[in-house]
PDB file of C-alpha atoms in Angstrom:
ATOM      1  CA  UNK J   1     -10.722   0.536  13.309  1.00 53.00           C
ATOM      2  CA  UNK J   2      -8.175   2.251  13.201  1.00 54.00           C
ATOM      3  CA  UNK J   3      -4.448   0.701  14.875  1.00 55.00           C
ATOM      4  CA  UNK J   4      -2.422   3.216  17.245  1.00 58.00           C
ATOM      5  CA  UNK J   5       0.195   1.957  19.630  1.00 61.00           C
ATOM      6  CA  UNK J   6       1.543   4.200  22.660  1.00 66.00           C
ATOM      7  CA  UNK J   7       4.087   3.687  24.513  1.00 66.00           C
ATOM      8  CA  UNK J   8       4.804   6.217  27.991  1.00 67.00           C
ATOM      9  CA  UNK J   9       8.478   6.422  28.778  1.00 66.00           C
ATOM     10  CA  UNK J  10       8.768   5.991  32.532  1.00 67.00           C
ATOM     11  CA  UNK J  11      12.747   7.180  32.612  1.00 66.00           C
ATOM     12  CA  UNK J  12      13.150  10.909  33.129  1.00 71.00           C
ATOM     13  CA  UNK J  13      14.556  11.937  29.344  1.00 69.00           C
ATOM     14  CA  UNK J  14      13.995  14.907  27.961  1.00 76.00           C
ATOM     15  CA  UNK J  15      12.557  15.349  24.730  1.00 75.00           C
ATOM     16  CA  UNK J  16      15.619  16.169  22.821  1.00 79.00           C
ATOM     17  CA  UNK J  17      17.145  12.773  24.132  1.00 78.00           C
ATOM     18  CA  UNK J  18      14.965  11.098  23.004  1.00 74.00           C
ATOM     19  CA  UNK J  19      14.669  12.334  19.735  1.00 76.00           C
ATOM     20  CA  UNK J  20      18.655  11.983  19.560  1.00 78.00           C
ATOM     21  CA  UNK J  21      18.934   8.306  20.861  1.00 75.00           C
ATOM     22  CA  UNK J  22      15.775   7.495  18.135  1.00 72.00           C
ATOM     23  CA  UNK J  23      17.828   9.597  15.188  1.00 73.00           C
ATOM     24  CA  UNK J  24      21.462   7.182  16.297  1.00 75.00           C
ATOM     25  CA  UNK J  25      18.940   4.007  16.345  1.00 70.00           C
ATOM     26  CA  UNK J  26      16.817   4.764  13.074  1.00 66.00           C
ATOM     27  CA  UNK J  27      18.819   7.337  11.036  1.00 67.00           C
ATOM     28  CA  UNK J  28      18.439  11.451  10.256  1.00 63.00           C
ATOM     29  CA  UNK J  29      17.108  12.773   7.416  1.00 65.00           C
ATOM     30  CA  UNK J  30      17.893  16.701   7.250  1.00 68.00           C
ATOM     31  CA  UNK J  31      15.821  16.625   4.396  1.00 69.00           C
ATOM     32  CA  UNK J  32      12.815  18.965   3.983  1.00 73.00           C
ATOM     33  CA  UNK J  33       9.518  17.573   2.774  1.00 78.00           C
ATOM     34  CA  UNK J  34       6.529  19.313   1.592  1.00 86.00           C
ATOM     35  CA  UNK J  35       3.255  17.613   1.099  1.00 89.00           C
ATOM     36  CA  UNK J  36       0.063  18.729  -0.050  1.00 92.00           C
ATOM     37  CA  UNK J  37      -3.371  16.453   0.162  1.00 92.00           C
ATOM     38  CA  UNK J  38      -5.953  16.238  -2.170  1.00 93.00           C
ATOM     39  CA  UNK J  39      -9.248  15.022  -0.855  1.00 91.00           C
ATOM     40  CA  UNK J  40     -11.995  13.887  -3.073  1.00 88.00           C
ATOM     41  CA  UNK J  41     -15.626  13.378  -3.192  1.00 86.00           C
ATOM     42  CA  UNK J  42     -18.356  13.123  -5.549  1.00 84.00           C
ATOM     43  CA  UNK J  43     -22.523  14.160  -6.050  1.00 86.00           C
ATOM     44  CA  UNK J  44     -22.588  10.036  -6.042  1.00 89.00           C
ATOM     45  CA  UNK J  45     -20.830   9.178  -2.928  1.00 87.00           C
ATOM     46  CA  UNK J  46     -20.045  11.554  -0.370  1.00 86.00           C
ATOM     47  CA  UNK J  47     -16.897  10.330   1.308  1.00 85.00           C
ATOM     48  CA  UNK J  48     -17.453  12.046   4.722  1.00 84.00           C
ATOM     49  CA  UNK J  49     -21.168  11.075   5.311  1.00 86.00           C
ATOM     50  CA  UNK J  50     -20.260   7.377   4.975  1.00 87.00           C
ATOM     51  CA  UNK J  51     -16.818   8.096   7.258  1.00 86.00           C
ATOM     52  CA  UNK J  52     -14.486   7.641   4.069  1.00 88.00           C
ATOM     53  CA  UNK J  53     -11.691   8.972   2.211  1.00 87.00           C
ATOM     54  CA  UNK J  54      -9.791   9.621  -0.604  1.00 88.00           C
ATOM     55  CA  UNK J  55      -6.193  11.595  -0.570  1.00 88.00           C
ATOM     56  CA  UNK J  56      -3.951  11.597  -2.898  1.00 92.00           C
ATOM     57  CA  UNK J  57      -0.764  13.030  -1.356  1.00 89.00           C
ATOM     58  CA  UNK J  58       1.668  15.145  -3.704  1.00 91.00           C
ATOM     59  CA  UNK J  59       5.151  14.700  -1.612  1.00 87.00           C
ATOM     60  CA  UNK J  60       7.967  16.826  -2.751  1.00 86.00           C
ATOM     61  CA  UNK J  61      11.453  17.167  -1.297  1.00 81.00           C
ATOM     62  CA  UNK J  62      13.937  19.968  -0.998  1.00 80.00           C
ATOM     63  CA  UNK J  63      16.521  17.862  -3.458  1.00 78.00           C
ATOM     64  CA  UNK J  64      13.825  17.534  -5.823  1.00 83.00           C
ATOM     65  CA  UNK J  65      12.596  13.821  -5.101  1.00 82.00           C
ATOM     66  CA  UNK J  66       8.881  13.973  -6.122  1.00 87.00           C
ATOM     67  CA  UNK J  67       6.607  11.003  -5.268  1.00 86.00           C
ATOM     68  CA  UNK J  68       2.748  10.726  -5.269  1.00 90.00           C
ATOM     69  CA  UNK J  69       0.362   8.201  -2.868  1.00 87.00           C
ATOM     70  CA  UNK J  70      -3.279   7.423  -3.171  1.00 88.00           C
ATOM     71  CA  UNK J  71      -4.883   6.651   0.213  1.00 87.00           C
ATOM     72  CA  UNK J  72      -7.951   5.487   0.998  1.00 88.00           C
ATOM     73  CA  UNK J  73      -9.164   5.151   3.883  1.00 85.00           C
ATOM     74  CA  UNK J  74     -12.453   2.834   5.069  1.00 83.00           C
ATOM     75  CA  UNK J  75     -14.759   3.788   7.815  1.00 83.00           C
ATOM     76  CA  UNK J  76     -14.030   3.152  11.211  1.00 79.00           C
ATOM     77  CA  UNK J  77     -14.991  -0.765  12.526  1.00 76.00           C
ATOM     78  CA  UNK J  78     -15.960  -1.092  16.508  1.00 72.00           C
ATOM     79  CA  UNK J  79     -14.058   0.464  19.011  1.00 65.00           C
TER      80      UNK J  79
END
């Protein structure tokens, strides 16, 4: 199962405005970010036949921060 929550804005804002009033409420980063995913596999368990994975996520920035996650993700529980 995987978690997602949505939320519809009734009030007519436009989507700059609200991208401005989240960047004053939560911060800006200008900062560019590259990432490139890895997935994985293997001849003794096939992670998309049993609705797996396995990403490891290479995240580099334009000031040269470098930082690496592992991920794995289960199979989907219910609805």
């Amino acid at each position: 199962m995987e978690i997602e929550i949505k939320i519809p804005l009734k009030a007519p804002f436009s989507p700059g405005e609200i991208i401005s009033k989240l960047f004053k409420e939560f911060g800006n980063s200008s900062e560019e970010i590259g990432q490139t995913d890895y997935y994985f596999t293997s001849k003794f368990h096939n992670f998309a036949i049993s609705d797996e994975a396995l990403r490891v996520r290479q995240i580099l920035t334009n000031s040269g921060k470098e930082a690496i996650e592992i991920t794995y993700k289960g199979p989907k529980q219910g609805k």
